[in-house]
Amino acid sequence: KIQTVKDLKGKKIATQTGTTNEEEALKYTSDRFVIRYPNFIHATKALKDSKVDALFTDLPNAKRIFRGFRDDEKRLHRMV
């Protein structure tokens, strides 16, 4: 369970290659745990598919991702 940045050590963090988010992720875990993707769509899918433990992105993307997860949860509840 990740509650603070201290909990990121040893966790797989998805980032987009060549971004400041990649640089930031390296501050909290070792290089082998920073999982780089060509774009945020692939990085987000990795988080959603539980291939990584966290995702570093900017605030607008984070809001869109969170909204998408909530929408998926609502659809799931309607199906049950």
CSV table of C-alpha atoms in Angstrom, one decimal:
chain,number,residue,atom,x,y,z
A,1,LYS,CA,0.0,0.0,0.0
A,2,ILE,CA,1.3,3.4,-1.0
A,3,GLN,CA,0.4,6.3,1.3
A,4,THR,CA,3.5,8.5,1.1
A,5,VAL,CA,6.4,9.0,-1.2
A,6,LYS,CA,8.5,6.9,1.3
A,7,ASP,CA,6.4,3.9,0.3
A,8,LEU,CA,7.5,4.2,-3.3
A,9,LYS,CA,11.0,2.6,-2.6
A,10,GLY,CA,11.1,-0.7,-4.3
A,11,LYS,CA,7.8,-0.2,-6.1
A,12,LYS,CA,7.4,-0.2,-9.8
A,13,ILE,CA,6.6,3.3,-11.1
A,14,ALA,CA,5.3,3.9,-14.6
A,15,THR,CA,6.5,7.0,-16.4
A,16,GLN,CA,6.7,8.3,-19.9
A,17,THR,CA,10.2,8.1,-21.3
A,18,GLY,CA,12.2,11.4,-21.4
A,19,THR,CA,9.9,13.4,-19.2
A,20,THR,CA,10.4,15.2,-15.9
A,21,ASN,CA,8.1,12.5,-14.4
A,22,GLU,CA,10.8,10.0,-15.2
A,23,GLU,CA,13.4,12.1,-13.4
A,24,GLU,CA,11.1,12.5,-10.4
A,25,ALA,CA,10.4,8.8,-10.2
A,26,LEU,CA,14.2,8.1,-9.9
A,27,LYS,CA,14.2,10.2,-6.8
A,28,TYR,CA,12.0,7.7,-5.0
A,29,THR,CA,13.1,4.3,-6.3
A,30,SER,CA,16.0,2.7,-8.1
A,31,ASP,CA,16.3,2.8,-11.9
A,32,ARG,CA,15.3,-0.9,-12.2
A,33,PHE,CA,11.8,-0.1,-10.7
A,34,VAL,CA,11.1,2.9,-13.0
A,35,ILE,CA,9.2,1.3,-15.9
A,36,ARG,CA,9.3,3.6,-18.9
A,37,TYR,CA,6.6,3.7,-21.6
A,38,PRO,CA,6.5,5.6,-24.9
A,39,ASN,CA,3.4,7.6,-23.8
A,40,PHE,CA,1.0,8.1,-20.9
A,41,ILE,CA,-1.6,5.9,-22.5
A,42,HIS,CA,0.6,2.9,-22.2
A,43,ALA,CA,1.8,3.9,-18.7
A,44,THR,CA,-1.8,4.3,-17.6
A,45,LYS,CA,-2.8,0.9,-19.0
A,46,ALA,CA,0.1,-0.7,-17.1
A,47,LEU,CA,-1.3,0.8,-13.8
A,48,LYS,CA,-4.8,-0.2,-14.6
A,49,ASP,CA,-3.6,-3.8,-15.5
A,50,SER,CA,-1.6,-3.9,-12.2
A,51,LYS,CA,1.7,-4.3,-14.0
A,52,VAL,CA,3.1,-1.3,-12.0
A,53,ASP,CA,2.4,0.0,-8.5
A,54,ALA,CA,2.2,3.7,-9.3
A,55,LEU,CA,2.2,6.2,-12.1
A,56,PHE,CA,4.0,9.5,-12.3
A,57,THR,CA,2.1,12.0,-14.4
A,58,ASP,CA,1.1,15.7,-14.4
A,59,LEU,CA,-2.1,16.9,-12.7
A,60,PRO,CA,-4.4,17.2,-15.8
A,61,ASN,CA,-3.5,13.6,-16.8
A,62,ALA,CA,-4.0,12.4,-13.3
A,63,LYS,CA,-7.4,13.9,-13.1
A,64,ARG,CA,-8.4,12.3,-16.4
A,65,ILE,CA,-7.1,8.9,-15.3
A,66,PHE,CA,-8.9,9.1,-11.9
A,67,ARG,CA,-12.1,10.1,-13.6
A,68,GLY,CA,-11.7,7.1,-16.0
A,69,PHE,CA,-11.2,4.7,-13.1
A,70,ARG,CA,-14.3,6.0,-11.4
A,71,ASP,CA,-16.3,5.6,-14.6
A,72,ASP,CA,-15.1,2.0,-14.9
A,73,GLU,CA,-16.1,1.3,-11.3
A,74,LYS,CA,-19.6,2.8,-12.0
A,75,ARG,CA,-20.0,0.6,-15.1
A,76,LEU,CA,-18.9,-2.4,-13.1
A,77,HIS,CA,-21.4,-1.7,-10.3
A,78,ARG,CA,-24.2,-1.3,-12.9
A,79,MET,CA,-23.3,-4.8,-14.3
A,80,VAL,CA,-23.4,-6.5,-11.0
